[in-house]
């Protein structure tokens, strides 16, 4: 006989942020979120940056509900609904195929979702990728769906499909109009390049403390991979395919100079594309440009590419470097952008050794200091894909299905 349906089920997952080194920008299908070009990213370690999501389904819930960082939010968001619909569709398909589930969770139960970031949302760090990857991971576990899920995460936010995997990840643009081949896959695991490090330079808030630093264009401009096709097809047709092949080789060979140089070039081309959109989009600000100039002076002084910057839809810089360069570059950043207050909180994440800078390096690289320009620096490295948390004490929802009160 068929086992009785479960009354309450709850699952908690975590998912990572990813940073593209070959950027996704421009969609060929706005609803399915199909990109104009393939892209490639590095998944960051969840010890430093992660989203945690608890999904629960119960016979006793009367409506679908969502909480973001403790605040109730609109569950009707079309992208969120698309993810929910797709996971349920896969669950239905799977159940149709086999009846091995002892206690299937009814697909008609209402769900409660709570999600939290371990990094300040106001920092302006892209959180939609980790957010949707986490949502899809948790829902899939809740409904017992396995296998290819990057396609579902993509429906939430394009870059989210790359957060479904750890290490170095490619999102293949695909050819099909239905998007079934627009998927993410791992190019190399996070253990592939143990020396690679990532520094996130969170720059000064535009609107003052507590205001958040959401550097989005005015309301109505549909962001997220851009709603308009870029003005020239040259990038998608010629530049990206060549760069992807080259980038894969640099990663395979752990060639930091090649990797770093191409990362900077592709970031610059992405921002040039934004500028060449009409009306134009500005993501970089004066501080971003000062960090770019600093990185180039640092590399020029050393006579090779030792640090590489990249920027997404905001002014915060992400720096790739190798472990043996972190302490020195960190000291250069500290001298250039001395902390305004809280000097002890300036560097966060993985520990950083101390470095004393040679005089000629200071003279060549550090210009007039700009105090307070960089709020803090997060030191991290490549990491794994989404994780399931087994410990029930880590659920964000209590047994009543409501957010647990923060201690
Ligand atoms: O995931 P979306 O739709 O928010 O697009 C993000 C695109 C960039 O972050 C700017 C580049 C990328 O490939 O991640």
Short mmCIF file of C-alpha atoms and ligand atoms in Angstrom, two decimals:
data_model
loop_
_atom_site.label_atom_id
_atom_site.label_comp_id
_atom_site.label_asym_id
_atom_site.label_seq_id
_atom_site.Cartn_x
_atom_site.Cartn_y
_atom_site.Cartn_z
CA UNK A 1 0.00 0.00 0.00
CA UNK A 2 1.00 3.56 -0.58
CA UNK A 3 2.59 5.18 2.47
CA UNK A 4 0.85 8.18 3.89
CA UNK A 5 2.03 11.58 2.72
CA UNK A 6 4.34 13.41 5.08
CA UNK A 7 2.82 16.30 7.04
CA UNK A 8 5.92 18.51 7.17
CA UNK A 9 9.23 18.39 5.40
CA UNK A 10 12.11 20.82 5.80
CA UNK A 11 15.45 21.14 4.05
CA UNK A 12 18.31 23.63 4.42
CA UNK A 13 21.01 24.25 1.84
CA UNK A 14 23.81 26.74 1.32
CA UNK A 15 25.07 28.05 -2.01
CA UNK A 16 28.04 30.12 -3.19
CA UNK A 17 28.63 33.38 -5.00
CA UNK A 18 30.45 33.18 -8.33
CA UNK A 19 32.55 35.75 -10.18
CA UNK A 20 32.71 35.63 -13.96
CA UNK A 21 36.07 35.94 -15.69
CA UNK A 22 34.38 35.76 -19.10
CA UNK A 23 31.24 37.82 -18.57
CA UNK A 24 27.65 37.00 -19.40
CA UNK A 25 25.87 40.04 -20.76
CA UNK A 26 22.89 40.24 -23.10
CA UNK A 27 20.01 37.83 -23.45
CA UNK A 28 18.53 36.25 -26.54
CA UNK A 29 15.43 35.21 -24.58
CA UNK A 30 14.33 37.33 -21.67
CA UNK A 31 11.80 34.90 -20.25
CA UNK A 32 13.89 31.72 -20.38
CA UNK A 33 17.06 33.75 -19.64
CA UNK A 34 19.09 32.49 -22.56
CA UNK A 35 22.38 34.34 -22.98
CA UNK A 36 23.89 35.73 -26.15
CA UNK A 37 27.27 34.31 -25.22
CA UNK A 38 28.75 31.58 -23.06
CA UNK A 39 30.52 32.63 -19.86
CA UNK A 40 33.01 31.26 -17.35
CA UNK A 41 33.28 31.87 -13.62
CA UNK A 42 35.04 31.00 -10.41
CA UNK A 43 32.87 29.82 -7.53
CA UNK A 44 33.87 31.51 -4.26
CA UNK A 45 34.23 29.68 -0.96
CA UNK A 46 31.15 29.55 1.26
CA UNK A 47 33.20 29.97 4.43
CA UNK A 48 33.35 33.65 3.46
CA UNK A 49 30.31 34.25 1.23
CA UNK A 50 27.18 32.18 1.16
CA UNK A 51 23.42 32.17 1.07
CA UNK A 52 21.51 29.80 3.35
CA UNK A 53 17.96 28.80 2.46
CA UNK A 54 15.43 26.68 4.29
CA UNK A 55 12.46 25.38 2.33
CA UNK A 56 9.55 23.73 4.10
CA UNK A 57 6.31 22.24 2.83
CA UNK A 58 3.41 21.37 5.06
CA UNK A 59 -0.17 20.24 4.95
CA UNK A 60 -0.85 22.94 7.52
CA UNK A 61 0.52 25.94 5.61
CA UNK A 62 -2.25 28.05 4.16
CA UNK A 63 -0.20 30.11 1.71
CA UNK A 64 3.25 30.26 0.14
CA UNK A 65 5.51 32.62 2.11
CA UNK A 66 9.02 33.99 1.78
CA UNK A 67 11.44 35.71 4.17
CA UNK A 68 14.62 37.44 2.98
CA UNK A 69 17.12 38.15 5.77
CA UNK A 70 14.27 37.92 8.27
CA UNK A 71 11.88 40.28 6.47
CA UNK A 72 8.81 38.88 4.77
CA UNK A 73 8.96 39.40 1.00
CA UNK A 74 6.78 38.91 -2.06
CA UNK A 75 6.61 35.26 -3.00
CA UNK A 76 4.94 36.11 -6.30
CA UNK A 77 8.12 37.27 -8.00
CA UNK A 78 7.94 35.77 -11.53
CA UNK A 79 11.53 34.47 -11.45
CA UNK A 80 10.97 32.77 -8.10
CA UNK A 81 7.72 31.30 -9.36
CA UNK A 82 9.49 30.00 -12.47
CA UNK A 83 12.01 28.13 -10.29
CA UNK A 84 9.27 26.69 -8.11
CA UNK A 85 7.24 25.60 -11.12
CA UNK A 86 10.25 23.93 -12.77
CA UNK A 87 11.30 21.99 -9.66
CA UNK A 88 7.74 20.77 -9.19
CA UNK A 89 7.56 19.78 -12.84
CA UNK A 90 10.76 17.72 -12.46
CA UNK A 91 9.37 16.14 -9.28
CA UNK A 92 6.18 15.17 -11.06
CA UNK A 93 8.14 13.72 -13.96
CA UNK A 94 10.34 11.71 -11.65
CA UNK A 95 7.40 10.30 -9.70
CA UNK A 96 5.67 9.34 -12.88
CA UNK A 97 8.71 7.23 -13.76
CA UNK A 98 9.11 5.29 -10.55
CA UNK A 99 7.20 4.71 -7.34
CA UNK A 100 10.14 4.13 -5.05
CA UNK A 101 9.39 7.10 -2.81
CA UNK A 102 8.22 5.69 0.50
CA UNK A 103 6.60 8.92 1.65
CA UNK A 104 6.21 11.39 -1.18
CA UNK A 105 5.76 14.99 -0.27
CA UNK A 106 2.55 16.30 -1.69
CA UNK A 107 3.21 18.78 -4.47
CA UNK A 108 0.05 20.60 -3.53
CA UNK A 109 1.29 21.62 -0.08
CA UNK A 110 2.08 25.30 0.37
CA UNK A 111 5.70 26.17 1.02
CA UNK A 112 7.61 28.48 3.34
CA UNK A 113 11.06 29.71 2.33
CA UNK A 114 13.55 31.62 4.45
CA UNK A 115 16.83 32.82 3.05
CA UNK A 116 19.80 34.68 4.52
CA UNK A 117 23.17 35.93 3.31
CA UNK A 118 26.23 35.78 5.56
CA UNK A 119 27.46 38.97 3.93
CA UNK A 120 25.84 42.41 4.13
CA UNK A 121 23.37 42.86 1.28
CA UNK A 122 24.18 46.56 1.50
CA UNK A 123 27.73 45.76 0.43
CA UNK A 124 26.42 45.64 -3.11
CA UNK A 125 27.83 42.19 -3.73
CA UNK A 126 25.86 40.25 -6.27
CA UNK A 127 23.59 38.03 -4.26
CA UNK A 128 21.03 36.89 -6.80
CA UNK A 129 23.28 34.11 -8.11
CA UNK A 130 23.83 32.56 -4.69
CA UNK A 131 20.20 33.25 -3.79
CA UNK A 132 18.61 31.43 -6.70
CA UNK A 133 21.18 28.61 -6.66
CA UNK A 134 20.34 28.09 -3.00
CA UNK A 135 16.59 28.26 -3.55
CA UNK A 136 16.73 25.68 -6.32
CA UNK A 137 19.06 23.38 -4.34
CA UNK A 138 16.75 23.47 -1.32
CA UNK A 139 13.55 22.97 -3.34
CA UNK A 140 15.11 20.11 -5.29
CA UNK A 141 16.10 18.35 -2.06
CA UNK A 142 12.70 18.99 -0.57
CA UNK A 143 10.96 17.30 -3.51
CA UNK A 144 13.62 14.63 -4.05
CA UNK A 145 14.67 15.90 -7.47
CA UNK A 146 18.20 15.08 -8.61
CA UNK A 147 20.39 15.65 -11.61
CA UNK A 148 20.61 18.64 -13.91
CA UNK A 149 19.43 21.69 -11.96
CA UNK A 150 21.49 24.51 -13.48
CA UNK A 151 18.73 24.91 -16.04
CA UNK A 152 16.26 25.61 -13.26
CA UNK A 153 18.56 28.03 -11.40
CA UNK A 154 19.09 29.88 -14.70
CA UNK A 155 15.38 30.73 -14.69
CA UNK A 156 15.90 32.70 -11.47
CA UNK A 157 18.96 34.66 -12.54
CA UNK A 158 21.28 33.86 -15.43
CA UNK A 159 24.47 33.82 -13.41
CA UNK A 160 22.80 31.58 -10.78
CA UNK A 161 23.25 28.53 -13.01
CA UNK A 162 27.02 28.85 -12.50
CA UNK A 163 26.60 28.83 -8.70
CA UNK A 164 25.21 25.29 -8.93
CA UNK A 165 28.77 23.98 -9.25
CA UNK A 166 32.08 24.52 -7.46
CA UNK A 167 35.48 25.48 -8.82
CA UNK A 168 35.69 26.73 -12.39
CA UNK A 169 32.38 26.70 -14.22
CA UNK A 170 31.29 27.32 -17.78
CA UNK A 171 27.76 28.28 -18.76
CA UNK A 172 27.28 27.07 -22.30
CA UNK A 173 24.99 29.40 -24.19
CA UNK A 174 23.27 26.53 -26.00
CA UNK A 175 21.51 26.64 -29.34
CA UNK A 176 17.98 25.45 -28.70
CA UNK A 177 15.13 27.96 -28.45
CA UNK A 178 13.71 26.06 -25.45
CA UNK A 179 16.96 26.46 -23.48
CA UNK A 180 17.41 22.77 -22.69
CA UNK A 181 21.07 22.99 -23.69
CA UNK A 182 21.82 26.29 -21.94
CA UNK A 183 23.52 24.67 -18.95
CA UNK A 184 26.41 25.11 -16.56
CA UNK A 185 29.14 22.51 -16.16
CA UNK A 186 32.33 22.28 -14.16
CA UNK A 187 35.57 22.89 -16.05
CA UNK A 188 37.84 22.16 -13.07
CA UNK A 189 37.16 21.50 -9.37
CA UNK A 190 38.04 24.02 -6.63
CA UNK A 191 41.08 21.91 -5.69
CA UNK A 192 42.59 22.38 -9.16
CA UNK A 193 44.41 25.64 -8.39
CA UNK A 194 45.20 25.67 -4.65
CA UNK A 195 47.22 28.92 -4.75
CA UNK A 196 44.46 31.02 -6.33
CA UNK A 197 43.06 33.71 -4.01
CA UNK A 198 40.27 36.22 -4.30
CA UNK A 199 40.07 39.64 -2.63
CA UNK A 200 36.75 41.45 -2.65
CA UNK A 201 37.30 45.19 -2.18
CA UNK A 202 34.05 46.63 -0.89
CA UNK A 203 34.17 50.31 -1.76
CA UNK A 204 32.63 53.25 0.01
CA UNK A 205 28.88 53.38 0.03
CA UNK A 206 27.36 55.91 -2.34
CA UNK A 207 24.31 56.79 -0.28
CA UNK A 208 25.82 56.77 3.18
CA UNK A 209 25.71 54.22 5.96
CA UNK A 210 22.67 51.99 6.04
CA UNK A 211 21.46 53.22 2.72
CA UNK A 212 22.68 50.24 0.80
CA UNK A 213 24.82 50.59 -2.24
CA UNK A 214 22.61 49.43 -5.00
CA UNK A 215 24.22 50.72 -8.12
CA UNK A 216 21.40 49.82 -10.37
CA UNK A 217 20.23 52.00 -13.20
CA UNK A 218 16.98 53.88 -12.68
CA UNK A 219 13.85 51.80 -12.15
CA UNK A 220 12.44 50.36 -15.33
CA UNK A 221 15.76 49.42 -16.81
CA UNK A 222 15.58 45.68 -16.73
CA UNK A 223 18.91 44.57 -15.36
CA UNK A 224 20.23 41.08 -14.96
CA UNK A 225 22.25 40.22 -17.95
CA UNK A 226 20.91 43.27 -19.73
CA UNK A 227 17.59 43.55 -21.43
CA UNK A 228 18.93 44.88 -24.69
CA UNK A 229 21.16 43.10 -27.05
CA UNK A 230 24.58 44.71 -27.01
CA UNK A 231 25.07 47.06 -29.95
CA UNK A 232 27.62 44.88 -31.71
CA UNK A 233 27.41 41.11 -32.24
CA UNK A 234 31.18 40.97 -32.55
CA UNK A 235 31.74 40.15 -28.87
CA UNK A 236 29.34 37.20 -28.85
CA UNK A 237 30.29 35.83 -32.24
CA UNK A 238 34.06 36.31 -32.31
CA UNK A 239 35.60 37.58 -29.09
CA UNK A 240 33.96 35.34 -26.50
CA UNK A 241 34.48 31.99 -28.30
CA UNK A 242 38.20 32.78 -28.70
CA UNK A 243 38.56 34.03 -25.14
CA UNK A 244 36.74 31.03 -23.67
CA UNK A 245 39.11 28.61 -25.33
CA UNK A 246 42.10 30.64 -24.18
CA UNK A 247 40.77 31.01 -20.64
CA UNK A 248 40.18 27.26 -20.35
CA UNK A 249 43.80 26.68 -21.34
CA UNK A 250 45.09 29.22 -18.79
CA UNK A 251 43.04 27.53 -16.08
CA UNK A 252 44.13 24.06 -17.10
CA UNK A 253 47.79 25.14 -17.06
CA UNK A 254 47.34 27.31 -13.94
CA UNK A 255 48.91 30.16 -15.89
CA UNK A 256 48.15 33.14 -13.68
CA UNK A 257 49.51 35.77 -16.03
CA UNK A 258 47.36 34.57 -18.91
CA UNK A 259 44.34 34.08 -16.65
CA UNK A 260 44.75 37.48 -15.02
CA UNK A 261 45.30 39.47 -18.15
CA UNK A 262 42.31 37.95 -19.92
CA UNK A 263 40.14 38.45 -16.81
CA UNK A 264 40.93 42.17 -16.79
CA UNK A 265 40.38 42.52 -20.53
CA UNK A 266 37.02 40.81 -20.38
CA UNK A 267 35.87 42.92 -17.43
CA UNK A 268 36.88 46.04 -19.33
CA UNK A 269 35.04 44.91 -22.44
CA UNK A 270 31.90 44.20 -20.43
CA UNK A 271 31.95 47.72 -18.98
CA UNK A 272 32.67 49.17 -22.41
CA UNK A 273 29.62 47.30 -23.70
CA UNK A 274 27.53 48.82 -20.91
CA UNK A 275 28.79 52.26 -21.86
CA UNK A 276 27.98 51.55 -25.49
CA UNK A 277 24.38 50.68 -24.67
CA UNK A 278 21.82 53.41 -25.25
CA UNK A 279 21.04 54.86 -22.81
CA UNK A 280 24.42 53.98 -21.26
CA UNK A 281 24.89 52.06 -18.02
CA UNK A 282 27.67 53.07 -15.58
CA UNK A 283 28.76 50.51 -13.05
CA UNK A 284 32.31 51.65 -12.35
CA UNK A 285 32.91 54.79 -10.31
CA UNK A 286 36.01 56.88 -9.53
CA UNK A 287 37.11 54.44 -6.85
CA UNK A 288 36.77 51.49 -9.23
CA UNK A 289 38.96 53.35 -11.70
CA UNK A 290 41.53 54.14 -9.00
CA UNK A 291 41.69 50.45 -8.10
CA UNK A 292 42.15 49.58 -11.78
CA UNK A 293 45.02 52.05 -12.06
CA UNK A 294 46.58 50.74 -8.83
CA UNK A 295 46.50 47.15 -10.11
CA UNK A 296 48.21 48.19 -13.33
CA UNK A 297 50.92 50.14 -11.45
CA UNK A 298 51.47 47.14 -9.17
CA UNK A 299 51.82 44.77 -12.12
CA UNK A 300 54.03 47.20 -14.04
CA UNK A 301 56.33 47.55 -11.04
CA UNK A 302 56.73 43.77 -10.86
CA UNK A 303 57.04 43.48 -14.62
CA UNK A 304 54.27 40.87 -14.79
CA UNK A 305 50.61 40.28 -14.02
CA UNK A 306 50.47 39.53 -10.29
CA UNK A 307 46.97 40.84 -9.60
CA UNK A 308 43.89 40.96 -11.84
CA UNK A 309 40.71 42.96 -11.25
CA UNK A 310 37.19 42.27 -12.40
CA UNK A 311 33.93 44.20 -11.81
CA UNK A 312 30.29 43.20 -12.22
CA UNK A 313 27.14 45.27 -11.96
CA UNK A 314 28.57 47.58 -9.29
CA UNK A 315 31.71 49.45 -8.23
CA UNK A 316 33.21 46.79 -5.90
CA UNK A 317 36.43 45.28 -7.19
CA UNK A 318 37.19 41.58 -7.16
CA UNK A 319 40.92 40.89 -7.33
CA UNK A 320 42.38 37.54 -8.34
CA UNK A 321 45.92 36.83 -7.20
CA UNK A 322 48.11 34.02 -5.89
CA UNK A 323 48.66 33.24 -2.21
CA UNK A 324 52.25 34.53 -2.25
CA UNK A 325 51.11 38.01 -3.35
CA UNK A 326 48.17 38.54 -0.96
CA UNK A 327 50.05 40.12 1.97
CA UNK A 328 51.99 42.56 -0.19
CA UNK A 329 49.02 43.66 -2.28
CA UNK A 330 46.84 43.96 0.81
CA UNK A 331 49.44 46.33 2.32
CA UNK A 332 49.45 48.34 -0.91
CA UNK A 333 45.66 48.65 -0.71
CA UNK A 334 45.83 49.64 2.96
CA UNK A 335 48.39 52.36 2.19
CA UNK A 336 46.38 53.62 -0.78
CA UNK A 337 42.95 53.50 0.86
CA UNK A 338 43.61 53.66 4.62
CA UNK A 339 40.66 52.50 6.74
CA UNK A 340 38.62 55.43 8.09
CA UNK A 341 37.70 53.64 11.31
CA UNK A 342 37.68 50.06 12.60
CA UNK A 343 41.13 49.30 11.25
CA UNK A 344 40.90 45.86 12.82
CA UNK A 345 37.85 44.96 10.72
CA UNK A 346 39.46 46.12 7.52
CA UNK A 347 40.58 42.67 6.43
CA UNK A 348 38.06 39.84 6.76
CA UNK A 349 37.96 36.20 5.76
CA UNK A 350 41.08 34.07 5.35
CA UNK A 351 44.06 35.17 7.43
CA UNK A 352 46.62 37.48 5.81
CA UNK A 353 50.28 37.60 6.79
CA UNK A 354 52.09 40.89 7.28
CA UNK A 355 54.29 42.44 4.66
CA UNK A 356 56.68 45.37 4.73
CA UNK A 357 56.80 47.18 1.43
CA UNK A 358 60.11 48.05 -0.21
CA UNK A 359 60.55 51.82 -0.61
CA UNK A 360 60.70 51.69 -4.38
CA UNK A 361 57.44 49.75 -4.54
CA UNK A 362 55.70 52.37 -2.40
CA UNK A 363 57.14 55.15 -4.56
CA UNK A 364 56.07 53.50 -7.80
CA UNK A 365 52.66 52.15 -6.80
CA UNK A 366 51.14 54.11 -3.91
CA UNK A 367 49.91 57.58 -4.84
CA UNK A 368 48.04 60.12 -2.70
CA UNK A 369 46.09 58.03 -0.12
CA UNK A 370 42.28 58.21 -0.19
CA UNK A 371 41.15 57.45 3.38
CA UNK A 372 37.92 55.50 3.81
CA UNK A 373 37.50 54.74 0.11
CA UNK A 374 37.66 50.97 0.67
CA UNK A 375 35.36 49.90 3.50
CA UNK A 376 36.85 46.46 3.91
CA UNK A 377 38.52 43.64 2.06
CA UNK A 378 37.27 40.08 2.07
CA UNK A 379 39.94 37.44 1.51
CA UNK A 380 38.64 34.20 0.05
CA UNK A 381 39.40 31.47 -2.49
CA UNK A 382 37.62 29.12 -4.90
CA UNK A 383 35.16 26.77 -3.23
CA UNK A 384 32.61 24.00 -3.76
CA UNK A 385 29.03 24.11 -5.02
CA UNK A 386 25.80 24.07 -2.98
CA UNK A 387 25.74 22.02 0.21
CA UNK A 388 23.00 20.29 2.15
CA UNK A 389 23.04 21.03 5.88
CA UNK A 390 22.22 17.89 7.85
CA UNK A 391 21.99 19.46 11.26
CA UNK A 392 18.34 20.42 11.94
CA UNK A 393 19.49 23.15 14.36
CA UNK A 394 20.67 25.08 11.30
CA UNK A 395 17.18 25.39 9.80
CA UNK A 396 16.11 29.01 9.42
CA UNK A 397 12.49 28.00 10.08
CA UNK A 398 11.19 26.51 13.30
CA UNK A 399 8.91 23.50 13.64
CA UNK A 400 5.95 25.88 13.23
CA UNK A 401 7.29 26.85 9.80
CA UNK A 402 8.02 30.44 10.84
CA UNK A 403 11.44 32.14 10.96
CA UNK A 404 13.37 31.38 14.08
CA UNK A 405 14.03 34.41 16.21
CA UNK A 406 17.62 35.55 16.02
CA UNK A 407 19.46 35.12 19.31
O1 LIG B 1 22.76 36.96 -13.24
P1 LIG B 1 22.37 38.30 -13.72
O2 LIG B 1 21.22 38.20 -14.65
O3 LIG B 1 22.14 39.27 -12.59
O4 LIG B 1 23.59 38.92 -14.60
C1 LIG B 1 24.83 39.22 -14.04
C2 LIG B 1 25.84 39.51 -15.08
C3 LIG B 1 27.22 39.93 -14.58
O5 LIG B 1 27.36 39.67 -13.19
C4 LIG B 1 27.42 41.40 -14.77
C5 LIG B 1 28.29 39.14 -15.34
C6 LIG B 1 28.36 37.67 -15.02
O6 LIG B 1 28.62 36.91 -15.95
O7 LIG B 1 28.18 37.30 -13.86
#
